[in-house]
PDB file of C-alpha atoms in Angstrom:
ATOM      1  CA  MET A 280      66.335  70.183 124.492  1.00  0.00           C
ATOM      2  CA  THR A 281      68.822  69.859 121.522  1.00  0.00           C
ATOM      3  CA  HIS A 282      66.833  70.846 118.269  1.00  0.00           C
ATOM      4  CA  SER A 283      68.404  69.455 114.986  1.00  0.00           C
ATOM      5  CA  TYR A 284      68.172  71.237 111.582  1.00  0.00           C
ATOM      6  CA  ASP A 285      67.891  70.682 108.200  1.00  0.00           C
ATOM      7  CA  TRP A 286      71.212  72.817 107.315  1.00  0.00           C
ATOM      8  CA  GLY A 287      70.574  71.825 103.383  1.00  0.00           C
ATOM      9  CA  MET A 288      66.852  73.732 103.228  1.00  0.00           C
ATOM     10  CA  CYS A 289      68.428  76.105 105.782  1.00  0.00           C
ATOM     11  CA  TRP A 290      70.879  77.193 103.483  1.00  0.00           C
ATOM     12  CA  ARG A 291      68.429  78.111 100.943  1.00  0.00           C
ATOM     13  CA  ASN A 292      65.950  79.844 103.197  1.00  0.00           C
ATOM     14  CA  PRO A 293      67.733  81.022 106.677  1.00  0.00           C
ATOM     15  CA  SER A 294      64.385  81.852 108.106  1.00  0.00           C
ATOM     16  CA  CYS A 295      64.204  78.182 108.985  1.00  0.00           C
ATOM     17  CA  LEU A 296      67.646  79.364 111.368  1.00  0.00           C
ATOM     18  CA  PRO A 297      67.540  79.430 114.978  1.00  0.00           C
ATOM     19  CA  GLU A 298      67.711  83.316 115.770  1.00  0.00           C
ATOM     20  CA  SER A 299      71.629  83.193 117.164  1.00  0.00           C
ATOM     21  CA  GLU A 300      72.622  81.519 113.375  1.00  0.00           C
ATOM     22  CA  THR A 301      70.721  83.718 111.391  1.00  0.00           C
ATOM     23  CA  GLY A 302      72.484  86.705 112.998  1.00  0.00           C
ATOM     24  CA  THR A 303      76.297  85.193 113.272  1.00  0.00           C
ATOM     25  CA  GLY A 304      75.010  84.865 108.740  1.00  0.00           C
ATOM     26  CA  ARG A 305      73.945  87.824 108.556  1.00  0.00           C
ATOM     27  CA  ASP A 306      76.626  89.447 110.261  1.00  0.00           C
ATOM     28  CA  MET A 307      79.249  87.535 108.164  1.00  0.00           C
ATOM     29  CA  ASP A 308      76.970  88.234 104.782  1.00  0.00           C
ATOM     30  CA  LYS A 309      78.112  92.316 106.234  1.00  0.00           C
ATOM     31  CA  VAL A 310      81.234  91.535 106.599  1.00  0.00           C
ATOM     32  CA  PHE A 311      81.464  89.700 102.892  1.00  0.00           C
ATOM     33  CA  ASP A 312      80.308  92.748 101.361  1.00  0.00           C
ATOM     34  CA  ALA A 313      81.980  95.254 102.794  1.00  0.00           C
ATOM     35  CA  VAL A 314      85.509  93.401 102.125  1.00  0.00           C
ATOM     36  CA  GLU A 315      84.077  93.655  98.331  1.00  0.00           C
ATOM     37  CA  SER A 316      83.079  96.481  98.468  1.00  0.00           C
ATOM     38  CA  GLU A 317      86.554  97.896  99.617  1.00  0.00           C
ATOM     39  CA  ALA A 318      88.332  95.930  96.624  1.00  0.00           C
ATOM     40  CA  ASP A 319      85.790  97.333  94.413  1.00  0.00           C
ATOM     41  CA  GLN A 320      86.971 100.759  95.045  1.00  0.00           C
ATOM     42  CA  TYR A 321      90.878  99.756  94.988  1.00  0.00           C
ATOM     43  CA  ARG A 322      90.618  98.392  91.355  1.00  0.00           C
ATOM     44  CA  GLN A 323      88.634 100.840  90.010  1.00  0.00           C
ATOM     45  CA  GLY A 324      87.277  99.079  87.277  1.00  0.00           C
ATOM     46  CA  ALA A 325      90.579  97.328  86.610  1.00  0.00           C
ATOM     47  CA  VAL A 326      91.050  93.538  86.979  1.00  0.00           C
ATOM     48  CA  ARG A 327      93.189  93.562  89.925  1.00  0.00           C
ATOM     49  CA  PRO A 328      93.486  89.773  91.193  1.00  0.00           C
ATOM     50  CA  LEU A 329      93.351  90.584  95.244  1.00  0.00           C
ATOM     51  CA  GLY A 330      92.056  86.954  95.935  1.00  0.00           C
ATOM     52  CA  GLY A 331      94.736  85.825  94.397  1.00  0.00           C
ATOM     53  CA  TYR A 332      97.392  88.232  96.144  1.00  0.00           C
ATOM     54  CA  ALA A 333      96.125  87.357  99.538  1.00  0.00           C
ATOM     55  CA  VAL A 334      96.392  83.539  98.803  1.00  0.00           C
ATOM     56  CA  VAL A 335     100.318  84.270  97.481  1.00  0.00           C
ATOM     57  CA  MET A 336     101.214  86.244 100.390  1.00  0.00           C
ATOM     58  CA  ALA A 337      99.497  83.760 102.670  1.00  0.00           C
ATOM     59  CA  VAL A 338     101.610  80.993 101.949  1.00  0.00           C
ATOM     60  CA  PHE A 339     104.500  83.120 101.565  1.00  0.00           C
ATOM     61  CA  ALA A 340     104.120  84.018 104.846  1.00  0.00           C
ATOM     62  CA  GLY A 341     103.433  80.480 106.350  1.00  0.00           C
ATOM     63  CA  LEU A 342     106.819  79.434 104.281  1.00  0.00           C
ATOM     64  CA  VAL A 343     108.813  82.286 106.702  1.00  0.00           C
ATOM     65  CA  GLY A 344     106.802  81.279 109.424  1.00  0.00           C
ATOM     66  CA  LEU A 345     107.932  77.297 109.709  1.00  0.00           C
ATOM     67  CA  ALA A 346     111.270  78.104 108.517  1.00  0.00           C
ATOM     68  CA  GLY A 347     111.195  80.496 111.612  1.00  0.00           C
ATOM     69  CA  GLY A 348     110.287  78.044 113.696  1.00  0.00           C
ATOM     70  CA  VAL A 349     112.325  75.464 112.317  1.00  0.00           C
ATOM     71  CA  ALA A 350     115.834  77.627 113.099  1.00  0.00           C
ATOM     72  CA  ALA A 351     114.485  78.747 116.547  1.00  0.00           C
ATOM     73  CA  LEU A 352     113.846  75.149 117.666  1.00  0.00           C
ATOM     74  CA  ARG A 353     117.145  73.815 115.845  1.00  0.00           C
ATOM     75  CA  GLY A 354     119.550  76.802 117.023  1.00  0.00           C
ATOM     76  CA  THR A 355     120.575  77.878 113.959  1.00  0.00           C
ATOM     77  CA  THR A 356     118.681  81.733 114.353  1.00  0.00           C
ATOM     78  CA  GLY A 357     122.434  83.257 115.600  1.00  0.00           C
ATOM     79  CA  ARG A 358     124.139  82.744 112.380  1.00  0.00           C
ATOM     80  CA  ARG A 359     125.680  85.695 110.531  1.00  0.00           C
ATOM     81  CA  MET A 360     125.785  86.368 107.129  1.00  0.00           C
ATOM     82  CA  SER A 361     129.177  87.245 106.101  1.00  0.00           C
ATOM     83  CA  PRO A 362     129.922  90.651 103.493  1.00  0.00           C
ATOM     84  CA  TYR A 363     131.218  87.535 100.668  1.00  0.00           C
ATOM     85  CA  GLU A 364     127.831  85.381 101.315  1.00  0.00           C
ATOM     86  CA  LEU A 365     125.830  88.727 100.772  1.00  0.00           C
ATOM     87  CA  MET A 366     127.494  89.657  97.998  1.00  0.00           C
ATOM     88  CA  LEU A 367     126.658  86.342  96.278  1.00  0.00           C
ATOM     89  CA  MET A 368     123.313  86.605  97.491  1.00  0.00           C
ATOM     90  CA  THR A 369     122.705  89.416  95.738  1.00  0.00           C
ATOM     91  CA  ALA A 370     124.384  88.535  92.387  1.00  0.00           C
ATOM     92  CA  GLY A 371     122.532  85.225  92.867  1.00  0.00           C
ATOM     93  CA  THR A 372     119.078  86.347  93.108  1.00  0.00           C
ATOM     94  CA  HIS A 373     119.276  88.993  90.372  1.00  0.00           C
ATOM     95  CA  LYS A 374     120.552  86.062  87.669  1.00  0.00           C
ATOM     96  CA  LEU A 375     118.184  83.595  89.388  1.00  0.00           C
ATOM     97  CA  SER A 376     114.954  86.039  89.190  1.00  0.00           C
ATOM     98  CA  ARG A 377     115.657  86.543  85.596  1.00  0.00           C
ATOM     99  CA  LEU A 378     116.450  82.684  84.661  1.00  0.00           C
ATOM    100  CA  VAL A 379     112.697  82.156  86.230  1.00  0.00           C
ATOM    101  CA  THR A 380     110.825  85.209  84.601  1.00  0.00           C
ATOM    102  CA  LYS A 381     112.546  85.935  81.215  1.00  0.00           C
ATOM    103  CA  ASP A 382     114.616  83.441  80.326  1.00  0.00           C
ATOM    104  CA  ALA A 383     113.269  81.279  77.384  1.00  0.00           C
ATOM    105  CA  VAL A 384     114.421  78.086  78.294  1.00  0.00           C
ATOM    106  CA  THR A 385     112.338  78.128  81.211  1.00  0.00           C
ATOM    107  CA  SER A 386     108.928  79.427  79.573  1.00  0.00           C
ATOM    108  CA  PRO A 387     107.891  75.777  79.802  1.00  0.00           C
ATOM    109  CA  LEU A 388     107.319  76.197  83.444  1.00  0.00           C
ATOM    110  CA  ARG A 389     105.158  79.868  82.923  1.00  0.00           C
ATOM    111  CA  VAL A 390     102.841  78.393  80.547  1.00  0.00           C
ATOM    112  CA  PRO A 391      99.891  78.061  82.806  1.00  0.00           C
ATOM    113  CA  PHE A 392     100.363  81.225  83.461  1.00  0.00           C
ATOM    114  CA  THR A 393     101.526  83.665  81.108  1.00  0.00           C
ATOM    115  CA  ARG A 394     101.334  83.497  76.925  1.00  0.00           C
ATOM    116  CA  TYR A 395     104.114  84.340  75.193  1.00  0.00           C
ATOM    117  CA  ARG A 396     104.049  88.338  73.432  1.00  0.00           C
ATOM    118  CA  GLU A 397     107.298  88.800  71.612  1.00  0.00           C
ATOM    119  CA  PRO A 398     110.992  88.592  71.871  1.00  0.00           C
ATOM    120  CA  GLY A 399     112.994  90.296  74.988  1.00  0.00           C
ATOM    121  CA  GLY A 400     116.692  90.637  75.329  1.00  0.00           C
ATOM    122  CA  PRO A 401     119.083  88.387  74.917  1.00  0.00           C
ATOM    123  CA  ALA A 402     117.894  84.626  75.103  1.00  0.00           C
ATOM    124  CA  GLU A 403     114.967  86.398  76.689  1.00  0.00           C
ATOM    125  CA  VAL A 404     111.281  86.605  75.935  1.00  0.00           C
ATOM    126  CA  MET A 405     108.671  88.921  77.004  1.00  0.00           C
ATOM    127  CA  GLU A 406     105.191  87.174  77.915  1.00  0.00           C
ATOM    128  CA  GLU A 407     101.716  88.572  78.710  1.00  0.00           C
ATOM    129  CA  VAL A 408      99.719  87.756  82.487  1.00  0.00           C
ATOM    130  CA  ARG A 409      96.590  84.892  81.581  1.00  0.00           C
ATOM    131  CA  GLU A 410      93.886  87.055  83.608  1.00  0.00           C
ATOM    132  CA  ARG A 411      91.502  84.282  84.172  1.00  0.00           C
ATOM    133  CA  GLY A 412      91.082  83.127  87.305  1.00  0.00           C
ATOM    134  CA  GLN A 413      92.824  85.299  90.417  1.00  0.00           C
ATOM    135  CA  LEU A 414      95.201  83.083  91.448  1.00  0.00           C
ATOM    136  CA  ARG A 415      96.282  82.063  88.446  1.00  0.00           C
ATOM    137  CA  HIS A 416      96.682  86.048  87.549  1.00  0.00           C
ATOM    138  CA  ALA A 417      97.895  86.552  90.704  1.00  0.00           C
ATOM    139  CA  VAL A 418     101.151  83.515  90.004  1.00  0.00           C
ATOM    140  CA  GLY A 419     101.677  84.967  86.359  1.00  0.00           C
ATOM    141  CA  GLU A 420     102.220  88.486  87.987  1.00  0.00           C
ATOM    142  CA  LEU A 421     104.992  87.115  90.447  1.00  0.00           C
ATOM    143  CA  LEU A 422     106.016  84.663  87.764  1.00  0.00           C
ATOM    144  CA  THR A 423     106.809  87.883  85.103  1.00  0.00           C
ATOM    145  CA  CYS A 424     108.081  90.290  87.495  1.00  0.00           C
ATOM    146  CA  PRO A 425     112.034  89.766  87.994  1.00  0.00           C
ATOM    147  CA  PHE A 426     111.202  92.311  90.977  1.00  0.00           C
ATOM    148  CA  CYS A 427     108.935  90.058  92.657  1.00  0.00           C
ATOM    149  CA  VAL A 428     110.049  87.010  92.201  1.00  0.00           C
ATOM    150  CA  SER A 429     113.758  88.508  93.736  1.00  0.00           C
ATOM    151  CA  VAL A 430     111.809  88.537  97.443  1.00  0.00           C
ATOM    152  CA  TRP A 431     111.082  84.898  97.204  1.00  0.00           C
ATOM    153  CA  ILE A 432     114.532  83.719  95.815  1.00  0.00           C
ATOM    154  CA  ALA A 433     116.147  86.262  98.706  1.00  0.00           C
ATOM    155  CA  THR A 434     114.264  85.097 101.061  1.00  0.00           C
ATOM    156  CA  GLY A 435     115.277  80.909 100.180  1.00  0.00           C
ATOM    157  CA  PHE A 436     118.602  82.247  99.818  1.00  0.00           C
ATOM    158  CA  SER A 437     118.452  83.438 103.138  1.00  0.00           C
ATOM    159  CA  ILE A 438     116.953  80.135 104.726  1.00  0.00           C
ATOM    160  CA  GLY A 439     119.431  78.182 102.700  1.00  0.00           C
ATOM    161  CA  PHE A 440     121.894  80.035 104.383  1.00  0.00           C
ATOM    162  CA  LEU A 441     120.404  79.013 107.761  1.00  0.00           C
ATOM    163  CA  PHE A 442     120.146  75.273 107.183  1.00  0.00           C
ATOM    164  CA  VAL A 443     122.624  74.602 104.747  1.00  0.00           C
ATOM    165  CA  PRO A 444     124.987  77.126 104.237  1.00  0.00           C
ATOM    166  CA  GLY A 445     127.572  75.298 102.070  1.00  0.00           C
ATOM    167  CA  PHE A 446     125.022  73.774  99.627  1.00  0.00           C
ATOM    168  CA  THR A 447     123.299  77.598  99.375  1.00  0.00           C
ATOM    169  CA  ARG A 448     126.956  79.109  98.653  1.00  0.00           C
ATOM    170  CA  MET A 449     127.350  76.715  96.177  1.00  0.00           C
ATOM    171  CA  VAL A 450     124.549  77.741  94.318  1.00  0.00           C
ATOM    172  CA  ALA A 451     124.870  80.952  94.937  1.00  0.00           C
ATOM    173  CA  SER A 452     128.093  81.031  93.580  1.00  0.00           C
ATOM    174  CA  ALA A 453     127.594  79.261  90.133  1.00  0.00           C
ATOM    175  CA  LEU A 454     124.796  81.793  89.579  1.00  0.00           C
ATOM    176  CA  THR A 455     126.785  84.460  90.278  1.00  0.00           C
ATOM    177  CA  ALA A 456     129.443  83.411  87.718  1.00  0.00           C
ATOM    178  CA  VAL A 457     126.466  83.005  85.443  1.00  0.00           C
ATOM    179  CA  ALA A 458     125.775  86.657  85.890  1.00  0.00           C
ATOM    180  CA  GLY A 459     129.446  87.852  85.564  1.00  0.00           C
ATOM    181  CA  ALA A 460     129.753  85.530  82.520  1.00  0.00           C
ATOM    182  CA  ASP A 461     126.497  87.900  80.830  1.00  0.00           C
ATOM    183  CA  CYS A 462     128.092  91.245  81.427  1.00  0.00           C
ATOM    184  CA  LEU A 463     131.209  89.661  80.076  1.00  0.00           C
ATOM    185  CA  GLN A 464     129.058  88.978  77.288  1.00  0.00           C
ATOM    186  CA  LEU A 465     127.092  91.828  76.870  1.00  0.00           C
ATOM    187  CA  ILE A 466     130.350  93.582  76.965  1.00  0.00           C
ATOM    188  CA  TYR A 467     132.162  91.805  74.063  1.00  0.00           C
ATOM    189  CA  ALA A 468     129.004  92.168  71.846  1.00  0.00           C
ATOM    190  CA  ARG A 469     129.274  95.803  72.284  1.00  0.00           C
ATOM    191  CA  LEU A 470     133.037  96.066  71.502  1.00  0.00           C
ATOM    192  CA  GLN A 471     132.526  94.012  68.559  1.00  0.00           C
ATOM    193  CA  GLN A 472     129.382  96.289  67.180  1.00  0.00           C
ATOM    194  CA  ALA A 473     131.733  99.003  67.650  1.00  0.00           C
ATOM    195  CA  ALA A 474     134.358  97.048  65.978  1.00  0.00           C
ATOM    196  CA  GLU A 475     132.070  96.719  62.832  1.00  0.00           C
ATOM    197  CA  SER A 476     130.739 100.606  63.167  1.00  0.00           C
ATOM    198  CA  ASP A 477     134.104 101.655  62.469  1.00  0.00           C
ATOM    199  CA  THR A 478     135.178  99.458  59.569  1.00  0.00           C
TER     200      THR A 478
END
């Protein structure tokens, strides 16, 4: 014999649920309470968006898993990266990570997640993360941390070299050229300052 329950009323008054449902709900409550307790112990009173981190990690793992699955189906998993391509990817990852996280021109992309604080290095800005909302906070930390974004960018380049190596090589080459030009600009500025201080 089947029974029908008013789940809306039972949500407010669990005593109306059958014993099996009530037990399951209590077990889940215990699990959530334990997780929350561990999270509170980890935070030590600090604002740490652990839920946001979990979402970001899940998105990253999902994208990598999807790309890996497609690569396996297409038979492209056996492609090897040359030392030249690795050099391009390394320099390109460095430059793109600085563009995404610190460049003044790309600051509109970070507006929903950060606040302007002060000028940074040449053509760069320093920003503070908006702490309202765990996901917003987590994404803000990601978008202001070149080291963190580098993981995503290097993964993107790796996927690019698997599926569209020619286009990816062109993008990495352009970013590498910009990174090299930046180094020359800084060297020139230092030399200019040294020459002016000697006169």
